[in-house]
Amino acid sequence: MELGTLKIRIFQWAGWLSVIVGLFALAMLNISLLSGYDTPFNDRFSLFIVLSILFGTLAFFRRTSRTLGLWGIALAIFLILFMGVMFFLGWAIVPFP
Amino acid sequence: MNSYEKLLSQAKQDAPTPENDSGHKIKKAITSSKWRLILSTITVALLIVPTIYMLTFVYYAFGTKSTTLMDVTSYTMYLTEPNTTLEELEFDMDFSLFSMDLSFEQFKQIGDEFYPIKTYNLKFAFDELVDKEISSRLEKAYPKYPTETNQWLVHPRKIPEFSTTEEDFKLAGLPEETVVEAYLSFNDLYPVKDVVSTMEGVDVTWAAIYTGVEDTMLSAGGNVVSPIGYPVLPDSTNWSPFKDAQSHEEVFLDMLKYLQPYEEIAVDVSAHKNLELAERIDYLEKNGFMTYGVVVTGPKNEVEKLQNKPMIRYMKLGEVKLWNWAR
């Protein structure tokens, strides 16, 4: 395999991984929201977000995998937004400690 | 053919033909597009629930606030349910898609202690009450569907459905080591302060206030109304709307005014059919606060003694507990 092809593949895989990790975290979030219980992955949420951003950033550097990278980063940003909204508005709507 | 040429010809043979190569590329592109389509569909599907959750939080933080719904519920209980208190720190709030569950315990003072009497589970969809579950531990439940005559606290011009003689017998038959809750209706309207100073040996816990409609229990529009009033005893708990209040009457009026824009929710939350707040607030502002009946609690003997007072016209016995009077 040529080095160029290998490089392209690495970026492509990074892009796909970024999207898949982001989607996995989102799926866990859906399960915990709909069931009302925390899934075992809930406390590793930030790890998934970091991984999704890392892979996404890596994929972003190559034109062919840029869309995938952006997709993964967008998922991570959505998850961060969700956690922020839940945290700050949570204080506003539930006035008890 | 030397070894280099051999290798070259072998490589040429092994190398994919241009046709094969483009076919492979097309196949790869199709697979990639297929997965992109699948994953983008999954993405959209998975974004729906968290987005709705965020919108729900935004609604309960900036639209009809969750704290407002809690206050409306809490105030309604204080003003419409005689002799009850709440512990707001024990309010349980749970949010799901565009809805909020509110559960809490309601307490009653019987003798010297507070007993949990009811557990409420309310479900609001946006700001509308869509489900109400109440589990009661009361032995003597207040009439569930209020009518013009089935109240336990009645105006001097009204005749109650219960028989005071029967209630007297029940009270007389209780052992001396009991504390009771009693609903006393007067022969006239009195200021709450005067009533409190008259009632010795017991706690006056709640006073029903005359708001211009209790003599008929019908509003100007002909709707059946129920008694409203306020807790009389000083309440220093942090969550109480009457905490450190100089005048419970003023707090009572302020609470009624607070409830006015949310009257529909208050009516749904309470057991009352109508509150008619505008009419009653107007009357209170013009005529002041007079009571026609109060809820008292204390030792059985002390409550029995009260019946000799000429101002007391009717008495309805409420909850009874074993002795807990530590004074």
Short mmCIF file of C-alpha atoms in Angstrom, two decimals:
data_model
loop_
_atom_site.label_atom_id
_atom_site.label_comp_id
_atom_site.label_asym_id
_atom_site.label_seq_id
_atom_site.Cartn_x
_atom_site.Cartn_y
_atom_site.Cartn_z
CA MET A 1 0.00 0.00 0.00
CA GLU A 2 1.37 3.37 -0.89
CA LEU A 3 2.05 5.87 1.86
CA GLY A 4 -0.36 8.42 0.30
CA THR A 5 -3.26 5.94 0.27
CA LEU A 6 -2.50 4.91 3.83
CA LYS A 7 -2.58 8.57 4.95
CA ILE A 8 -5.92 9.11 3.23
CA ARG A 9 -7.28 5.99 4.87
CA ILE A 10 -6.13 7.11 8.33
CA PHE A 11 -7.92 10.42 7.93
CA GLN A 12 -11.00 8.68 6.58
CA TRP A 13 -11.06 6.25 9.51
CA ALA A 14 -10.53 9.09 11.97
CA GLY A 15 -13.58 10.80 10.44
CA TRP A 16 -15.75 7.71 10.67
CA LEU A 17 -14.57 7.03 14.24
CA SER A 18 -15.36 10.58 15.25
CA VAL A 19 -18.93 10.24 13.93
CA ILE A 20 -19.42 6.77 15.42
CA VAL A 21 -18.11 7.76 18.89
CA GLY A 22 -20.34 10.88 18.80
CA LEU A 23 -23.37 8.84 17.76
CA PHE A 24 -22.67 6.23 20.43
CA ALA A 25 -22.59 8.92 23.12
CA LEU A 26 -25.81 10.42 21.70
CA ALA A 27 -27.48 7.00 21.71
CA MET A 28 -26.50 6.46 25.38
CA LEU A 29 -27.90 9.89 26.18
CA ASN A 30 -31.18 9.00 24.46
CA ILE A 31 -31.42 5.75 26.38
CA SER A 32 -30.81 7.43 29.73
CA LEU A 33 -33.28 10.24 28.94
CA LEU A 34 -36.03 7.92 27.77
CA SER A 35 -35.57 5.28 30.45
CA GLY A 36 -34.85 7.70 33.29
CA TYR A 37 -31.82 5.65 34.37
CA ASP A 38 -28.13 6.35 33.91
CA THR A 39 -26.36 4.01 31.53
CA PRO A 40 -22.91 2.69 32.59
CA PHE A 41 -21.37 5.01 29.97
CA ASN A 42 -22.88 8.19 31.39
CA ASP A 43 -19.93 8.96 33.65
CA ARG A 44 -17.55 8.64 30.66
CA PHE A 45 -19.51 11.14 28.65
CA SER A 46 -16.71 13.70 28.56
CA LEU A 47 -14.31 11.01 27.32
CA PHE A 48 -16.58 10.31 24.34
CA ILE A 49 -16.83 14.02 23.62
CA VAL A 50 -13.04 14.46 23.75
CA LEU A 51 -12.50 11.41 21.48
CA SER A 52 -15.06 12.66 19.00
CA ILE A 53 -13.41 16.08 18.87
CA LEU A 54 -9.90 14.58 18.57
CA PHE A 55 -10.78 12.23 15.72
CA GLY A 56 -12.91 14.93 14.11
CA THR A 57 -10.05 17.44 14.22
CA LEU A 58 -7.70 14.88 12.71
CA ALA A 59 -10.15 14.15 9.91
CA PHE A 60 -10.73 17.86 9.36
CA PHE A 61 -7.18 18.35 7.98
CA ARG A 62 -7.86 16.29 4.85
CA ARG A 63 -10.29 17.56 2.21
CA THR A 64 -11.73 14.09 1.53
CA SER A 65 -12.55 13.41 5.21
CA ARG A 66 -13.40 16.99 6.22
CA THR A 67 -17.17 16.43 6.13
CA LEU A 68 -16.88 13.44 8.45
CA GLY A 69 -14.64 15.42 10.80
CA LEU A 70 -17.07 18.32 10.91
CA TRP A 71 -19.94 15.90 11.50
CA GLY A 72 -18.15 14.33 14.50
CA ILE A 73 -17.19 17.75 15.90
CA ALA A 74 -20.79 18.97 15.47
CA LEU A 75 -22.05 15.97 17.44
CA ALA A 76 -19.54 16.71 20.22
CA ILE A 77 -20.55 20.39 20.27
CA PHE A 78 -24.23 19.38 20.50
CA LEU A 79 -23.43 17.13 23.46
CA ILE A 80 -21.48 19.93 25.17
CA LEU A 81 -24.40 22.32 24.53
CA PHE A 82 -26.82 19.78 25.96
CA MET A 83 -24.74 19.29 29.11
CA GLY A 84 -24.38 23.07 29.54
CA VAL A 85 -28.11 23.70 29.10
CA MET A 86 -28.99 20.90 31.51
CA PHE A 87 -26.51 22.14 34.10
CA PHE A 88 -27.33 25.84 34.06
CA LEU A 89 -31.08 25.61 33.43
CA GLY A 90 -31.21 22.73 35.92
CA TRP A 91 -30.28 25.24 38.62
CA ALA A 92 -33.00 27.58 37.45
CA ILE A 93 -35.84 25.07 37.27
CA VAL A 94 -35.06 22.93 40.32
CA PRO A 95 -34.39 25.36 43.16
CA PHE A 96 -33.35 22.70 45.66
CA PRO A 97 -29.83 21.44 46.29
CA MET B 1 14.21 -11.71 -19.84
CA ASN B 2 16.14 -10.57 -16.82
CA SER B 3 14.75 -10.63 -13.34
CA TYR B 4 13.87 -6.93 -13.44
CA GLU B 5 11.80 -7.32 -16.59
CA LYS B 6 10.15 -10.40 -15.11
CA LEU B 7 9.16 -8.47 -12.01
CA LEU B 8 7.87 -5.61 -14.15
CA SER B 9 5.73 -7.86 -16.32
CA GLN B 10 4.42 -9.63 -13.21
CA ALA B 11 3.52 -6.32 -11.65
CA LYS B 12 1.76 -5.25 -14.81
CA GLN B 13 -0.26 -8.45 -14.78
CA ASP B 14 -1.14 -8.06 -11.11
CA ALA B 15 -2.04 -4.42 -11.41
CA PRO B 16 -5.77 -3.82 -11.72
CA THR B 17 -6.95 -2.92 -15.15
CA PRO B 18 -8.31 0.63 -15.49
CA GLU B 19 -11.83 -0.81 -15.79
CA ASN B 20 -11.48 -2.86 -12.58
CA ASP B 21 -10.03 0.13 -10.74
CA SER B 22 -12.90 2.47 -11.60
CA GLY B 23 -15.43 -0.26 -10.70
CA HIS B 24 -13.77 -0.66 -7.34
CA LYS B 25 -13.83 3.09 -6.79
CA ILE B 26 -17.52 3.29 -7.67
CA LYS B 27 -18.31 0.40 -5.32
CA LYS B 28 -16.37 2.13 -2.53
CA ALA B 29 -18.13 5.40 -3.18
CA ILE B 30 -21.53 3.67 -3.09
CA THR B 31 -20.69 1.92 0.21
CA SER B 32 -19.42 5.17 1.68
CA SER B 33 -22.56 7.06 0.55
CA LYS B 34 -24.77 4.29 1.88
CA TRP B 35 -23.16 4.52 5.32
CA ARG B 36 -23.25 8.28 5.29
CA LEU B 37 -26.97 8.13 4.58
CA ILE B 38 -27.58 5.55 7.31
CA LEU B 39 -25.54 7.47 9.88
CA SER B 40 -27.08 10.82 8.98
CA THR B 41 -30.55 9.33 9.45
CA ILE B 42 -29.48 7.91 12.81
CA THR B 43 -28.00 11.31 13.76
CA VAL B 44 -31.26 13.13 13.03
CA ALA B 45 -33.25 10.50 14.93
CA LEU B 46 -30.94 10.68 17.95
CA LEU B 47 -30.99 14.48 18.06
CA ILE B 48 -34.78 14.64 18.53
CA VAL B 49 -35.08 13.58 22.19
CA PRO B 50 -32.16 15.64 23.61
CA THR B 51 -33.36 18.68 21.64
CA ILE B 52 -36.87 18.32 23.06
CA TYR B 53 -35.36 17.95 26.54
CA MET B 54 -33.43 21.17 26.10
CA LEU B 55 -36.57 22.95 24.86
CA THR B 56 -38.46 21.56 27.88
CA PHE B 57 -35.83 22.98 30.24
CA VAL B 58 -35.90 26.29 28.37
CA TYR B 59 -39.72 26.37 28.67
CA TYR B 60 -39.70 25.67 32.42
CA ALA B 61 -36.87 28.17 32.98
CA PHE B 62 -38.12 31.08 30.85
CA GLY B 63 -41.75 30.27 29.91
CA THR B 64 -44.06 29.16 32.68
CA LYS B 65 -41.40 28.61 35.31
CA SER B 66 -41.31 25.34 37.19
CA THR B 67 -40.93 27.36 40.40
CA THR B 68 -44.10 29.28 39.53
CA LEU B 69 -46.04 26.04 39.12
CA MET B 70 -44.62 24.86 42.43
CA ASP B 71 -45.57 28.11 44.18
CA VAL B 72 -49.06 28.09 42.68
CA THR B 73 -49.54 24.51 43.90
CA SER B 74 -48.12 25.26 47.33
CA TYR B 75 -50.11 28.51 47.83
CA THR B 76 -53.30 26.81 46.67
CA MET B 77 -52.81 24.13 49.33
CA TYR B 78 -52.17 26.67 52.10
CA LEU B 79 -55.25 28.72 51.20
CA THR B 80 -57.79 26.07 50.26
CA GLU B 81 -57.02 23.08 52.47
CA PRO B 82 -57.77 23.78 56.14
CA ASN B 83 -54.95 23.10 58.59
CA THR B 84 -52.31 21.87 56.16
CA THR B 85 -48.67 22.67 55.63
CA LEU B 86 -46.06 21.58 53.12
CA GLU B 87 -42.36 20.98 53.17
CA GLU B 88 -41.05 22.46 49.99
CA LEU B 89 -37.63 20.91 50.38
CA GLU B 90 -39.41 17.62 49.94
CA PHE B 91 -40.96 18.70 46.66
CA ASP B 92 -39.80 16.26 44.03
CA MET B 93 -39.50 17.59 40.51
CA ASP B 94 -38.97 15.40 37.50
CA PHE B 95 -38.87 16.52 33.89
CA SER B 96 -39.68 14.55 30.79
CA LEU B 97 -40.63 15.52 27.25
CA PHE B 98 -42.52 18.84 27.56
CA SER B 99 -43.86 17.79 30.94
CA MET B 100 -43.06 18.09 34.62
CA ASP B 101 -43.93 15.78 37.49
CA LEU B 102 -44.37 17.34 40.89
CA SER B 103 -44.73 15.19 43.97
CA PHE B 104 -44.91 16.25 47.56
CA GLU B 105 -46.28 15.43 51.00
CA GLN B 106 -48.94 17.41 52.77
CA PHE B 107 -48.94 17.65 56.57
CA LYS B 108 -51.55 18.38 59.19
CA GLN B 109 -51.05 19.57 62.74
CA ILE B 110 -52.93 17.33 65.14
CA GLY B 111 -52.20 18.13 68.75
CA ASP B 112 -48.60 19.22 68.98
CA GLU B 113 -47.21 17.27 66.05
CA PHE B 114 -47.36 17.35 62.28
CA TYR B 115 -48.50 14.21 60.51
CA PRO B 116 -48.16 13.43 56.80
CA ILE B 117 -51.71 13.16 55.49
CA LYS B 118 -51.56 13.10 51.71
CA THR B 119 -49.08 12.40 48.95
CA TYR B 120 -49.64 14.33 45.75
CA ASN B 121 -48.33 13.28 42.34
CA LEU B 122 -49.10 15.94 39.78
CA LYS B 123 -48.19 15.86 36.11
CA PHE B 124 -48.06 19.06 34.12
CA ALA B 125 -47.83 19.09 30.33
CA PHE B 126 -46.42 22.58 29.72
CA ASP B 127 -48.48 24.55 32.28
CA GLU B 128 -51.57 22.40 32.19
CA LEU B 129 -52.32 19.84 34.87
CA VAL B 130 -52.94 16.59 33.01
CA ASP B 131 -52.83 14.06 35.81
CA LYS B 132 -53.43 14.22 39.55
CA GLU B 133 -52.92 11.30 41.91
CA ILE B 134 -53.57 11.79 45.60
CA SER B 135 -53.06 9.09 48.17
CA SER B 136 -54.65 10.07 51.44
CA ARG B 137 -53.95 8.75 54.92
CA LEU B 138 -56.73 10.76 56.47
CA GLU B 139 -59.26 8.95 58.57
CA LYS B 140 -61.82 11.68 58.10
CA ALA B 141 -61.60 12.98 54.58
CA TYR B 142 -62.95 16.42 53.77
CA PRO B 143 -65.76 16.24 51.16
CA LYS B 144 -64.12 15.52 47.84
CA TYR B 145 -66.68 17.29 45.67
CA PRO B 146 -67.67 20.55 47.32
CA THR B 147 -71.33 21.55 47.20
CA GLU B 148 -73.22 24.51 48.67
CA THR B 149 -73.92 22.63 51.90
CA ASN B 150 -71.32 19.94 52.52
CA GLN B 151 -68.60 22.17 53.98
CA TRP B 152 -67.25 21.58 57.47
CA LEU B 153 -66.82 25.28 58.14
CA VAL B 154 -70.07 27.16 57.55
CA HIS B 155 -71.11 30.79 57.49
CA PRO B 156 -73.55 31.96 60.24
CA ARG B 157 -76.35 32.00 57.67
CA LYS B 158 -75.73 28.44 56.48
CA ILE B 159 -76.78 25.11 57.92
CA PRO B 160 -74.29 22.27 57.54
CA GLU B 161 -75.04 18.71 56.45
CA PHE B 162 -73.45 17.18 59.54
CA SER B 163 -75.11 17.03 62.93
CA THR B 164 -73.29 18.82 65.74
CA THR B 165 -74.99 16.62 68.34
CA GLU B 166 -73.49 13.53 66.74
CA GLU B 167 -70.10 15.20 66.63
CA ASP B 168 -70.44 16.12 70.32
CA PHE B 169 -71.15 12.48 71.16
CA LYS B 170 -68.12 11.35 69.19
CA LEU B 171 -65.90 13.88 70.97
CA ALA B 172 -67.30 12.97 74.39
CA GLY B 173 -66.66 9.29 73.72
CA LEU B 174 -62.97 9.75 73.00
CA PRO B 175 -60.45 8.81 75.69
CA GLU B 176 -58.90 11.70 77.57
CA GLU B 177 -55.43 10.76 76.33
CA THR B 178 -56.19 11.92 72.80
CA VAL B 179 -55.60 15.09 70.85
CA VAL B 180 -58.11 16.16 68.24
CA GLU B 181 -58.62 18.49 65.33
CA ALA B 182 -61.96 20.30 65.24
CA TYR B 183 -63.69 22.54 62.70
CA LEU B 184 -65.56 25.29 64.54
CA SER B 185 -68.16 27.49 62.86
CA PHE B 186 -69.22 30.74 64.55
CA ASN B 187 -72.51 32.54 65.04
CA ASP B 188 -71.09 35.73 63.56
CA LEU B 189 -68.05 37.15 61.80
CA TYR B 190 -65.08 37.89 64.04
CA PRO B 191 -61.56 39.27 63.57
CA VAL B 192 -59.06 36.41 63.66
CA LYS B 193 -57.08 38.00 66.53
CA ASP B 194 -60.19 38.05 68.74
CA VAL B 195 -60.88 34.40 67.98
CA VAL B 196 -57.29 33.37 68.79
CA SER B 197 -57.40 35.19 72.14
CA THR B 198 -60.69 33.49 72.99
CA MET B 199 -59.51 29.95 72.26
CA GLU B 200 -57.53 28.92 75.31
CA GLY B 201 -55.75 25.61 75.72
CA VAL B 202 -55.77 24.84 71.99
CA ASP B 203 -53.97 25.98 68.82
CA VAL B 204 -55.99 27.85 66.21
CA THR B 205 -54.34 26.53 63.07
CA TRP B 206 -56.42 27.84 60.17
CA ALA B 207 -59.07 30.52 59.77
CA ALA B 208 -61.69 30.58 57.03
CA ILE B 209 -62.10 34.15 55.82
CA TYR B 210 -65.38 35.67 54.71
CA THR B 211 -64.97 36.88 51.14
CA GLY B 212 -68.54 37.94 50.40
CA VAL B 213 -69.70 34.64 48.93
CA GLU B 214 -69.74 32.21 51.88
CA ASP B 215 -73.28 33.03 53.01
CA THR B 216 -74.58 31.33 49.89
CA MET B 217 -71.42 29.48 48.80
CA LEU B 218 -72.21 30.77 45.33
CA SER B 219 -70.26 33.34 43.37
CA ALA B 220 -71.87 36.28 41.57
CA GLY B 221 -71.92 34.08 38.49
CA GLY B 222 -73.77 31.31 40.35
CA ASN B 223 -70.77 28.96 40.67
CA VAL B 224 -70.27 26.84 43.80
CA VAL B 225 -67.28 28.09 45.78
CA SER B 226 -65.37 26.61 48.71
CA PRO B 227 -63.92 28.20 51.83
CA ILE B 228 -60.56 29.90 51.61
CA GLY B 229 -58.45 31.04 54.50
CA TYR B 230 -54.97 31.08 55.92
CA PRO B 231 -52.82 29.40 58.59
CA VAL B 232 -52.95 31.39 61.80
CA LEU B 233 -49.96 30.09 63.76
CA PRO B 234 -46.57 31.76 63.21
CA ASP B 235 -44.50 29.69 60.80
CA SER B 236 -40.76 30.18 60.89
CA THR B 237 -39.83 27.47 58.40
CA ASN B 238 -37.84 28.81 55.47
CA TRP B 239 -40.13 27.53 52.75
CA SER B 240 -43.33 28.90 54.29
CA PRO B 241 -44.89 31.89 52.55
CA PHE B 242 -45.85 33.09 56.05
CA LYS B 243 -42.28 33.06 57.34
CA ASP B 244 -41.61 36.12 59.53
CA ALA B 245 -44.85 37.69 58.30
CA GLN B 246 -46.03 40.60 60.46
CA SER B 247 -49.57 40.12 59.24
CA HIS B 248 -50.82 36.81 57.91
CA GLU B 249 -53.80 38.69 56.48
CA GLU B 250 -51.60 40.74 54.17
CA VAL B 251 -49.65 37.65 53.08
CA PHE B 252 -52.98 35.91 52.47
CA LEU B 253 -54.13 38.75 50.20
CA ASP B 254 -50.76 38.83 48.40
CA MET B 255 -50.97 35.07 47.82
CA LEU B 256 -54.48 35.41 46.39
CA LYS B 257 -53.24 38.13 44.05
CA TYR B 258 -50.28 35.98 43.05
CA LEU B 259 -52.65 33.10 42.26
CA GLN B 260 -55.07 35.23 40.26
CA PRO B 261 -53.29 34.95 36.86
CA TYR B 262 -52.91 31.21 37.45
CA GLU B 263 -56.44 30.61 38.73
CA GLU B 264 -57.09 27.83 36.23
CA ILE B 265 -54.05 25.87 37.44
CA ALA B 266 -54.98 26.55 41.09
CA VAL B 267 -58.50 25.22 40.53
CA ASP B 268 -57.12 22.11 38.84
CA VAL B 269 -54.66 21.50 41.66
CA SER B 270 -57.16 22.03 44.47
CA ALA B 271 -60.27 20.01 45.16
CA HIS B 272 -62.32 23.14 44.51
CA LYS B 273 -64.47 23.66 41.49
CA ASN B 274 -64.14 27.43 41.53
CA LEU B 275 -62.02 29.95 43.34
CA GLU B 276 -63.50 33.18 41.89
CA LEU B 277 -60.41 35.08 43.01
CA ALA B 278 -61.15 38.43 41.35
CA GLU B 279 -64.48 38.75 43.13
CA ARG B 280 -63.07 37.66 46.48
CA ILE B 281 -59.93 39.81 46.31
CA ASP B 282 -62.12 42.80 45.50
CA TYR B 283 -64.32 42.09 48.53
CA LEU B 284 -61.33 41.63 50.88
CA GLU B 285 -59.71 44.87 49.74
CA LYS B 286 -62.91 46.79 50.43
CA ASN B 287 -64.14 45.07 53.59
CA GLY B 288 -61.13 43.58 55.37
CA PHE B 289 -60.66 40.19 56.96
CA MET B 290 -63.25 38.53 59.16
CA THR B 291 -63.55 34.88 59.96
CA TYR B 292 -66.67 32.73 60.25
CA GLY B 293 -64.93 29.51 61.25
CA VAL B 294 -61.58 28.15 62.33
CA VAL B 295 -59.76 24.86 62.68
CA VAL B 296 -58.37 24.19 66.14
CA THR B 297 -56.30 21.37 67.51
CA GLY B 298 -55.48 20.37 71.06
CA PRO B 299 -56.31 17.98 73.89
CA LYS B 300 -59.76 16.45 73.66
CA ASN B 301 -60.84 17.98 76.98
CA GLU B 302 -59.83 21.49 75.95
CA VAL B 303 -61.76 21.23 72.68
CA GLU B 304 -64.77 19.95 74.60
CA LYS B 305 -64.61 23.01 76.86
CA LEU B 306 -64.71 25.31 73.84
CA GLN B 307 -68.16 24.10 72.95
CA ASN B 308 -69.59 26.05 75.87
CA LYS B 309 -68.59 29.28 74.22
CA PRO B 310 -71.67 31.04 72.81
CA MET B 311 -69.81 32.14 69.68
CA ILE B 312 -69.42 28.51 68.51
CA ARG B 313 -72.40 27.39 66.51
CA TYR B 314 -71.26 24.13 64.93
CA MET B 315 -68.41 21.74 65.56
CA LYS B 316 -67.13 19.03 63.23
CA LEU B 317 -64.59 16.58 64.58
CA GLY B 318 -61.57 16.04 62.37
CA GLU B 319 -58.55 13.79 62.93
CA VAL B 320 -57.83 12.15 66.28
CA LYS B 321 -54.39 11.04 67.52
CA LEU B 322 -52.97 9.64 70.71
CA TRP B 323 -51.68 12.16 73.25
CA ASN B 324 -48.73 14.24 72.00
CA TRP B 325 -49.47 17.52 73.74
CA ALA B 326 -46.24 18.56 75.45
CA ARG B 327 -47.26 21.84 77.11
#
